[in-house]
Amino acid sequence: MTVKTRFAPSPTGYLHIGGVRTALFSWAFARKHKGEFLLRIEDTDLVRSTAESVNIILDGMDWVGLNYDNAGNVVYQTRRFDRYKEVIAELLEKGAAYYCYCSKEELEAMREKAEKEGTATYDRRWRPEAGKTLPPVPEGIEPVVRFKTPTEGVTRWHDLVKGEISIPNEALDDLIIARADGTPTYNFCVVVDDFDMGVTHVIRGDDHVNNTPKQINILQAMGAKLPEYAHLPMILNEQGKKISKRSGDTVAITDFGAMGILPEAMLNYLARLGWAHGDDEFFTMEQFIQWFDLKDVSPSPSRMDLKKLYWINAEHIKAMPSEKLAELIAPRLAVRGINDTAKPALEEVLALVKDRAQDLNALADECLYFYEKQTPAEADVQKHWDDEASARMLRFADKLEALTEWSADAIHELFKSFCDEEGIKMGKLGMPLRLAVCGTAKTPSVDAVLALIGKEEVLRRVRA
Ligand code: GLU
């Protein structure tokens, strides 16, 4: 059997971080088992679904790098209405579904009664049964189609995350599978899609646990082999509440991109939300695929921890080859007004500073002074600059000018001998020098920084 999993987002505005975690686990499971990972767009809610949000989802999947195997043939529910109608007709034909002509008022009365008695809402008035006479078909009412849910026994499945789950069938309604206008309902579409796509493992958020018994019963009526189910617990925010845009949480995957999070760090972080492999925190997706098993997914919710996300991001930034990092930083420098990053070469700058930032925006800021002297903070000037420092800086500039070899080592040697000559500690020269050249006191080793900025530019800045 080829393992087939799917990710089935509803395109209602943005790609939710919880959705990405679900997609990640489905993807890893498929990849681990050399199976297929499929994408399906659940766009039957015509009011809330827009083409723009579909693109946001596709772009988001692209950005994180979760590749799906039906890229040329993504399943859109809105393109499958004929197929849903066909299955509805089959179920009617088999007697597994039936028309129901109840009016709004009748349904309302049933709901009230059921609430009082704690039973299933619909009283199965139109359900055909041996020896039962159905009410006369009323005029002017377009019927809905209801599914004939078994009334006895229990529906159970062994959830690959949550364990044994069972629900007595008497607690389930004869759910509507087609509305009066003929359009199919949510749970029904999901069932037909999972069946047609040959999904073997339904991995999704645990907000769908209540839908599963309904879906299992329909699949059984269709004579389908049941898939395995794995329901993933929610992601909570740092306060332990359900993560949501409304509470001010960052939830859209693109917002994390804008925060300067690397896609590989995002996935690494999300992998650890509800899953663990010993104490491993920093890993690649190759390792994750190798290690991943649904039985290691925790059944209880996990909490966002932005500090940890930034820490993992910093590790991925450090591990990334500088040439690749340069491609991500160059556009961020352009936004900051630096368009020419050839001198010094951005890769070399990054090799020196990439362990100093936790996100790509901070890293871009860290590169700025290599290209343009920054305006020093008043407090730094107060602390490190005075007439003495100024005069000393000019003396040091003359020595720098006389250097025949412009390298970090040569600058370092000169720096040391100059401090000896002047009878000062190295910091007494280093800090004002940083301010004079970079405009900030926070830089890596000053000799390496000067070496990269280049002799001519350094002299120009120091003398200015
Ligand atoms: N469209 C559903 C959602 O976005 C997922 C349905 C499913 O995975 O079965 O929550």
Coordinates of C-alpha atoms and ligand atoms in Angstrom, one line a residue:
M1 CA 0.0 0.0 0.0
T2 CA 1.3 3.4 -0.9
V3 CA 0.9 5.9 1.9
K4 CA -1.1 8.9 0.8
T5 CA -1.7 11.9 3.0
R6 CA -3.2 15.3 2.2
F7 CA -3.3 18.9 3.5
A8 CA -6.8 20.4 3.0
P9 CA -6.8 24.1 3.9
S10 CA -9.8 26.3 3.5
P11 CA -8.7 29.5 1.7
T12 CA -10.2 32.1 4.0
G13 CA -7.5 34.8 4.1
Y14 CA -4.1 33.5 5.2
L15 CA -2.1 30.3 5.9
H16 CA -2.3 29.7 9.6
I17 CA 0.7 28.5 11.5
G18 CA -1.3 25.6 12.9
G19 CA -2.2 24.6 9.3
V20 CA 1.5 24.6 8.4
R21 CA 2.2 22.3 11.4
T22 CA -0.5 20.0 10.2
A23 CA 0.9 20.1 6.7
L24 CA 4.4 19.5 8.0
F25 CA 3.4 16.3 9.8
S26 CA 1.3 15.0 6.9
W27 CA 4.2 15.8 4.5
A28 CA 6.9 14.2 6.8
F29 CA 4.7 11.1 7.2
A30 CA 4.3 10.7 3.5
R31 CA 8.0 11.3 2.8
K32 CA 9.1 8.9 5.5
H33 CA 6.9 6.1 4.0
K34 CA 7.9 7.0 0.4
G35 CA 4.3 7.9 -0.2
E36 CA 2.5 10.9 -1.6
F37 CA 1.5 14.1 -0.1
L38 CA -1.4 15.9 -1.8
L39 CA -2.9 19.3 -1.6
R40 CA -6.6 20.0 -1.7
I41 CA -8.2 23.4 -1.5
E42 CA -11.5 23.3 0.4
D43 CA -13.1 26.2 -1.2
T44 CA -16.8 25.3 -1.1
D45 CA -17.6 28.2 1.2
L46 CA -18.1 30.5 -1.7
V47 CA -18.6 33.5 0.6
R48 CA -15.3 33.2 2.4
S49 CA -13.1 31.7 -0.2
T50 CA -11.3 33.9 -2.6
A51 CA -8.8 33.3 -5.4
E52 CA -6.4 35.6 -3.6
S53 CA -6.4 33.5 -0.4
V54 CA -5.8 30.4 -2.6
N55 CA -2.7 32.1 -3.9
I56 CA -1.7 33.0 -0.3
I57 CA -1.8 29.3 0.6
L58 CA 0.1 28.2 -2.5
D59 CA 2.8 30.9 -1.9
G60 CA 3.0 29.9 1.8
M61 CA 3.5 26.3 0.9
D62 CA 6.2 27.3 -1.5
W63 CA 7.9 29.5 1.0
V64 CA 8.2 26.9 3.7
G65 CA 9.1 24.3 1.1
L66 CA 6.5 21.7 1.7
N67 CA 6.3 20.2 -1.8
Y68 CA 3.1 18.4 -2.7
D69 CA 3.0 15.7 -5.3
N70 CA -0.1 16.9 -7.2
A71 CA 1.4 20.3 -7.9
G72 CA 0.1 20.2 -11.5
N73 CA -3.2 18.8 -10.3
V74 CA -4.3 20.4 -7.0
V75 CA -7.8 19.3 -6.0
Y76 CA -10.3 22.2 -5.8
Q77 CA -13.6 21.2 -4.3
T78 CA -15.5 23.8 -6.3
R79 CA -14.4 21.9 -9.4
R80 CA -15.9 18.6 -8.2
F81 CA -19.6 19.4 -7.8
D82 CA -20.6 16.9 -10.6
R83 CA -18.7 14.2 -8.8
Y84 CA -20.4 15.0 -5.4
K85 CA -23.8 14.9 -7.1
E86 CA -23.0 11.5 -8.6
V87 CA -22.2 10.0 -5.2
I88 CA -25.3 11.6 -3.7
A89 CA -27.3 9.9 -6.4
E90 CA -25.6 6.6 -5.7
L91 CA -26.3 6.8 -2.0
L92 CA -30.0 7.7 -2.7
E93 CA -30.2 4.8 -5.1
K94 CA -28.7 2.4 -2.5
G95 CA -31.1 3.6 0.2
A96 CA -28.2 4.9 2.2
A97 CA -29.5 8.5 1.9
Y98 CA -33.0 10.0 1.6
Y99 CA -34.9 13.1 0.9
C100 CA -36.2 15.1 3.8
Y101 CA -38.9 17.8 3.3
C102 CA -39.0 19.3 6.8
S103 CA -39.7 23.0 7.0
K104 CA -37.6 25.5 9.0
E105 CA -40.4 25.6 11.6
E106 CA -40.5 21.9 12.0
L107 CA -36.7 21.7 12.4
E108 CA -36.8 24.5 14.9
A109 CA -39.3 22.6 17.0
M110 CA -37.2 19.5 16.8
R111 CA -34.1 21.3 17.9
E112 CA -35.9 22.7 21.0
K113 CA -37.2 19.3 21.9
A114 CA -33.9 17.6 21.4
E115 CA -32.1 20.2 23.5
K116 CA -34.5 19.4 26.4
E117 CA -34.2 15.6 26.0
G118 CA -30.5 15.5 25.1
T119 CA -31.1 13.4 22.0
A120 CA -30.0 13.8 18.4
T121 CA -31.6 16.8 16.8
Y122 CA -33.4 15.4 13.8
D123 CA -36.2 13.0 14.7
R124 CA -35.7 11.0 11.4
R125 CA -39.3 11.8 10.3
W126 CA -38.5 11.3 6.6
R127 CA -36.2 8.3 7.1
P128 CA -37.5 5.4 5.2
E129 CA -37.9 2.3 7.3
A130 CA -39.5 -1.1 6.7
G131 CA -43.2 -0.9 7.7
K132 CA -43.1 2.9 8.3
T133 CA -45.4 5.2 6.4
L134 CA -43.8 8.5 5.4
P135 CA -45.7 11.8 5.6
P136 CA -47.2 13.1 2.4
V137 CA -44.7 15.1 0.3
P138 CA -45.6 18.8 0.9
E139 CA -46.0 21.3 -1.9
G140 CA -43.3 23.9 -2.5
I141 CA -40.5 22.5 -0.4
E142 CA -37.2 21.6 -2.1
P143 CA -35.9 18.6 -0.1
V144 CA -32.5 18.3 1.4
V145 CA -30.7 14.9 1.2
R146 CA -29.9 13.3 4.5
F147 CA -27.5 10.4 5.2
K148 CA -29.0 7.4 6.9
T149 CA -26.7 7.2 9.9
P150 CA -26.8 3.8 11.7
T151 CA -29.0 4.1 14.8
E152 CA -27.4 1.2 16.7
G153 CA -23.9 0.3 17.7
V154 CA -20.9 2.5 18.0
T155 CA -18.5 4.2 15.6
R156 CA -14.9 3.7 16.7
W157 CA -11.5 4.2 15.4
H158 CA -8.0 3.9 16.7
D159 CA -6.6 7.4 16.4
L160 CA -2.9 7.4 15.7
V161 CA -2.4 10.3 18.1
K162 CA -5.3 10.2 20.5
G163 CA -5.8 6.4 20.8
E164 CA -9.2 4.7 21.0
I165 CA -12.2 7.0 20.3
S166 CA -15.7 5.8 20.1
I167 CA -19.1 7.3 19.9
P168 CA -22.6 5.7 20.1
N169 CA -24.4 6.0 16.8
E170 CA -27.6 7.1 18.5
A171 CA -25.8 10.4 19.4
L172 CA -25.3 11.1 15.7
D173 CA -27.7 12.9 13.5
D174 CA -28.9 11.9 10.0
L175 CA -26.7 14.6 8.7
I176 CA -27.6 16.7 5.6
I177 CA -25.3 15.8 2.7
A178 CA -27.0 18.0 0.1
R179 CA -28.7 21.3 0.7
A180 CA -32.1 22.2 -0.8
D181 CA -30.3 23.9 -3.7
G182 CA -28.4 20.7 -4.4
T183 CA -25.0 21.8 -3.1
P184 CA -23.1 19.2 -1.1
T185 CA -22.2 19.9 2.5
Y186 CA -18.7 20.0 4.1
N187 CA -18.4 16.6 5.7
F188 CA -19.7 14.9 2.6
C189 CA -17.2 16.6 0.2
V190 CA -14.3 15.7 2.5
V191 CA -15.4 12.0 2.4
V192 CA -15.7 11.9 -1.3
D193 CA -12.4 13.6 -1.8
D194 CA -10.5 11.5 0.6
F195 CA -11.9 8.4 -1.1
D196 CA -11.2 9.6 -4.7
M197 CA -7.7 10.8 -3.8
G198 CA -7.0 7.4 -2.2
V199 CA -6.0 9.0 1.1
T200 CA -4.7 6.3 3.5
H201 CA -3.9 8.6 6.4
V202 CA -6.0 11.6 7.4
I203 CA -3.8 13.8 9.5
R204 CA -5.5 17.0 10.6
G205 CA -6.3 19.3 13.5
D206 CA -8.2 17.9 16.4
D207 CA -11.0 20.4 15.8
H208 CA -12.2 17.8 13.3
V209 CA -12.5 14.9 15.8
N210 CA -16.3 15.4 15.9
N211 CA -16.5 15.1 12.2
T212 CA -14.7 11.8 12.0
P213 CA -17.6 9.5 13.1
K214 CA -19.9 11.1 10.5
Q215 CA -17.2 10.7 7.8
I216 CA -16.5 7.1 8.8
N217 CA -20.2 6.2 8.5
I218 CA -20.5 7.8 5.0
L219 CA -17.3 6.0 3.9
Q220 CA -18.7 2.7 5.1
A221 CA -22.0 3.3 3.2
M222 CA -19.9 4.0 0.1
G223 CA -18.2 0.6 0.6
A224 CA -14.9 2.3 1.0
K225 CA -11.9 1.1 3.0
L226 CA -11.4 3.4 6.0
P227 CA -8.3 5.5 6.2
E228 CA -6.3 5.8 9.4
Y229 CA -6.9 9.0 11.3
A230 CA -4.5 11.1 13.3
H231 CA -5.8 14.2 15.0
L232 CA -3.2 16.7 16.0
P233 CA -3.7 18.8 19.2
M234 CA -3.9 22.6 18.9
I235 CA -1.2 25.1 19.2
L236 CA -1.7 27.6 22.1
N237 CA -0.3 31.0 22.4
E238 CA 2.3 32.0 25.1
Q239 CA -0.5 32.7 27.5
G240 CA -2.0 29.2 27.0
K241 CA -5.0 30.3 25.0
K242 CA -5.9 29.1 21.5
I243 CA -3.6 31.0 19.2
S244 CA -5.6 33.5 17.1
K245 CA -5.1 36.7 15.1
R246 CA -7.9 38.3 17.2
S247 CA -5.9 38.0 20.4
G248 CA -3.0 39.7 18.7
D249 CA -0.9 36.5 18.1
T250 CA 1.2 36.2 15.0
V251 CA -0.5 33.4 13.0
A252 CA -0.1 34.0 9.3
I253 CA 2.9 32.2 8.0
T254 CA 3.9 35.2 5.8
D255 CA 4.1 37.4 9.0
F256 CA 6.8 35.1 10.3
G257 CA 8.6 35.6 7.0
A258 CA 8.4 39.3 7.4
M259 CA 9.8 39.0 10.9
G260 CA 13.0 37.5 9.3
I261 CA 12.4 33.9 10.2
L262 CA 13.9 31.4 7.8
P263 CA 11.5 28.8 6.4
E264 CA 13.8 26.0 7.5
A265 CA 13.8 27.4 11.1
M266 CA 10.0 27.8 11.0
L267 CA 9.6 24.1 10.1
N268 CA 12.2 23.0 12.6
Y269 CA 10.4 25.0 15.3
L270 CA 6.9 23.7 14.3
A271 CA 8.2 20.1 14.2
R272 CA 8.9 20.5 17.9
L273 CA 5.4 21.7 18.7
G274 CA 3.9 18.5 19.9
W275 CA 6.6 16.1 18.8
A276 CA 10.0 15.3 20.1
H277 CA 13.0 13.2 19.3
G278 CA 14.9 13.0 22.6
D279 CA 16.5 16.4 23.3
D280 CA 17.1 17.3 19.7
E281 CA 16.1 20.9 19.1
F282 CA 18.0 21.9 16.0
F283 CA 17.7 19.6 13.0
T284 CA 17.2 19.5 9.3
M285 CA 14.1 18.3 7.5
E286 CA 16.0 15.3 6.3
Q287 CA 16.6 14.3 9.9
F288 CA 13.0 15.1 10.8
I289 CA 11.6 12.8 8.1
Q290 CA 13.9 10.1 9.3
W291 CA 12.8 10.4 12.9
F292 CA 9.2 11.3 12.5
D293 CA 6.6 8.9 13.8
L294 CA 2.9 9.7 14.6
K295 CA 3.2 7.7 17.8
D296 CA 5.6 10.3 19.1
V297 CA 3.1 13.1 18.7
S298 CA 1.8 14.3 22.0
P299 CA -2.0 14.2 22.4
S300 CA -2.0 17.4 24.5
P301 CA -1.7 21.0 23.1
S302 CA 1.6 22.7 22.8
R303 CA 2.5 26.3 23.5
M304 CA 4.1 28.9 21.3
D305 CA 7.5 30.1 22.5
L306 CA 8.8 33.0 20.4
K307 CA 12.1 33.1 22.2
K308 CA 12.7 29.5 21.2
L309 CA 11.7 30.2 17.6
Y310 CA 14.3 33.0 17.5
W311 CA 16.9 30.8 19.0
I312 CA 16.3 28.1 16.4
N313 CA 16.3 30.7 13.7
A314 CA 19.7 32.0 14.9
E315 CA 21.0 28.4 14.7
H316 CA 19.8 28.1 11.1
I317 CA 21.2 31.5 10.1
K318 CA 24.6 30.4 11.5
A319 CA 24.5 27.1 9.7
M320 CA 23.5 28.6 6.3
P321 CA 26.3 29.0 3.7
S322 CA 27.1 32.8 3.5
E323 CA 26.5 32.8 -0.3
K324 CA 22.9 31.6 0.2
L325 CA 22.4 34.0 3.1
A326 CA 23.6 36.9 0.9
E327 CA 20.7 36.2 -1.5
L328 CA 18.3 36.8 1.4
I329 CA 20.0 39.8 2.9
A330 CA 20.7 41.8 -0.3
P331 CA 17.0 42.7 -0.9
R332 CA 16.7 43.7 2.8
L333 CA 19.8 45.9 2.4
A334 CA 18.2 47.5 -0.7
V335 CA 15.2 48.4 1.4
R336 CA 17.6 50.1 3.8
G337 CA 19.1 52.1 0.9
I338 CA 22.2 49.9 0.2
N339 CA 22.1 48.7 -3.3
D340 CA 25.7 47.9 -4.0
T341 CA 27.0 45.1 -1.9
A342 CA 30.0 44.2 -3.9
K343 CA 32.6 46.1 -1.8
P344 CA 33.0 44.6 0.6
A345 CA 31.5 41.3 -0.7
L346 CA 28.3 40.6 1.2
E347 CA 29.2 37.0 1.7
E348 CA 32.4 38.0 3.5
V349 CA 30.5 40.4 5.6
L350 CA 28.0 37.8 6.5
A351 CA 30.6 35.2 7.3
L352 CA 31.8 37.7 9.9
V353 CA 28.5 38.7 11.4
K354 CA 26.0 35.9 10.9
D355 CA 26.4 34.6 14.4
R356 CA 25.3 38.0 15.8
A357 CA 21.6 38.1 14.8
Q358 CA 18.5 36.1 15.5
D359 CA 16.6 37.1 12.5
L360 CA 17.2 38.3 8.9
N361 CA 16.1 41.9 9.6
A362 CA 18.5 42.2 12.5
L363 CA 21.2 40.6 10.4
A364 CA 20.7 43.1 7.6
D365 CA 21.0 45.9 10.2
E366 CA 24.2 44.3 11.3
C367 CA 25.7 44.6 7.8
L368 CA 24.8 48.3 7.3
Y369 CA 28.0 49.9 8.7
F370 CA 30.2 47.9 6.3
Y371 CA 28.7 50.0 3.5
E372 CA 27.9 53.2 5.2
K373 CA 28.9 54.7 8.5
Q374 CA 26.0 54.8 10.9
T375 CA 25.0 57.8 13.1
P376 CA 26.4 56.9 16.5
A377 CA 24.2 56.9 19.6
E378 CA 24.7 60.0 21.8
A379 CA 25.4 57.8 24.8
D380 CA 28.2 56.0 23.0
V381 CA 29.8 59.3 22.0
Q382 CA 29.6 60.6 25.6
K383 CA 31.2 57.4 26.8
H384 CA 34.0 56.8 24.3
W385 CA 34.8 60.1 22.5
D386 CA 36.7 63.2 23.6
D387 CA 39.4 65.5 22.2
E388 CA 42.1 63.0 23.3
A389 CA 40.4 60.2 21.4
S390 CA 40.0 62.5 18.4
A391 CA 43.7 63.4 18.3
R392 CA 44.7 59.8 18.8
M393 CA 42.5 58.7 16.0
L394 CA 44.3 60.9 13.6
R395 CA 47.7 59.5 14.8
F396 CA 46.4 56.0 14.3
A397 CA 45.1 56.9 10.8
D398 CA 48.6 57.8 9.8
K399 CA 49.9 54.5 10.9
L400 CA 47.1 52.7 9.1
E401 CA 48.0 54.6 5.9
A402 CA 51.5 53.4 6.2
L403 CA 50.5 49.7 6.4
T404 CA 51.7 47.9 3.4
E405 CA 49.6 44.8 3.9
W406 CA 45.9 45.4 4.5
S407 CA 44.7 42.3 6.4
A408 CA 43.1 41.6 9.8
D409 CA 46.4 40.2 11.1
A410 CA 48.4 43.1 10.0
I411 CA 45.9 45.6 11.4
H412 CA 45.8 43.6 14.7
E413 CA 49.6 43.8 15.0
L414 CA 49.6 47.5 14.3
F415 CA 46.7 48.0 16.8
K416 CA 48.7 46.3 19.6
S417 CA 52.0 48.1 19.0
F418 CA 50.1 51.5 18.7
C419 CA 48.4 50.9 22.1
D420 CA 51.8 50.0 23.6
E421 CA 53.3 53.1 22.2
E422 CA 50.5 55.3 23.6
G423 CA 50.5 53.5 26.9
I424 CA 46.7 52.7 26.7
K425 CA 44.6 49.6 27.0
M426 CA 43.2 48.2 23.7
G427 CA 39.6 49.2 24.6
K428 CA 40.7 52.8 24.8
L429 CA 41.5 52.7 21.1
G430 CA 39.0 50.0 20.0
M431 CA 35.8 51.7 21.1
P432 CA 36.5 55.2 19.6
L433 CA 37.8 53.5 16.5
R434 CA 34.6 51.5 16.1
L435 CA 32.6 54.7 16.5
A436 CA 34.7 56.6 14.0
V437 CA 34.6 53.9 11.4
C438 CA 31.3 52.1 11.9
G439 CA 29.2 54.6 14.0
T440 CA 28.4 51.9 16.5
A441 CA 30.3 50.4 19.4
K442 CA 28.9 47.0 18.8
T443 CA 30.8 45.2 16.1
P444 CA 32.8 42.0 15.8
S445 CA 36.6 42.1 16.2
V446 CA 37.6 45.6 14.9
D447 CA 40.6 44.4 12.9
A448 CA 38.4 42.0 10.9
V449 CA 35.8 44.8 10.3
L450 CA 38.5 47.3 9.1
A451 CA 40.1 44.7 6.9
L452 CA 36.7 44.1 5.2
I453 CA 35.7 47.7 4.8
G454 CA 39.0 48.4 3.0
K455 CA 41.8 50.8 3.5
E456 CA 40.7 53.8 1.5
E457 CA 37.2 53.8 3.0
V458 CA 38.5 53.3 6.5
L459 CA 40.9 56.2 6.2
R460 CA 38.2 58.4 4.8
R461 CA 35.9 57.6 7.7
V462 CA 38.5 57.9 10.4
R463 CA 39.7 61.3 9.2
A464 CA 36.2 62.5 8.8
Ligands
GLU1 N1 -10.5 22.4 5.6 C1 -10.3 22.0 6.9 C2 -9.6 23.0 7.7 O1 -9.0 23.9 7.2 C3 -9.5 20.7 7.0 C4 -10.3 19.5 6.8 C5 -9.6 18.2 6.9 O2 -8.4 18.1 7.0 O3 -10.3 17.1 6.9 O4 -9.6 22.9 8.9

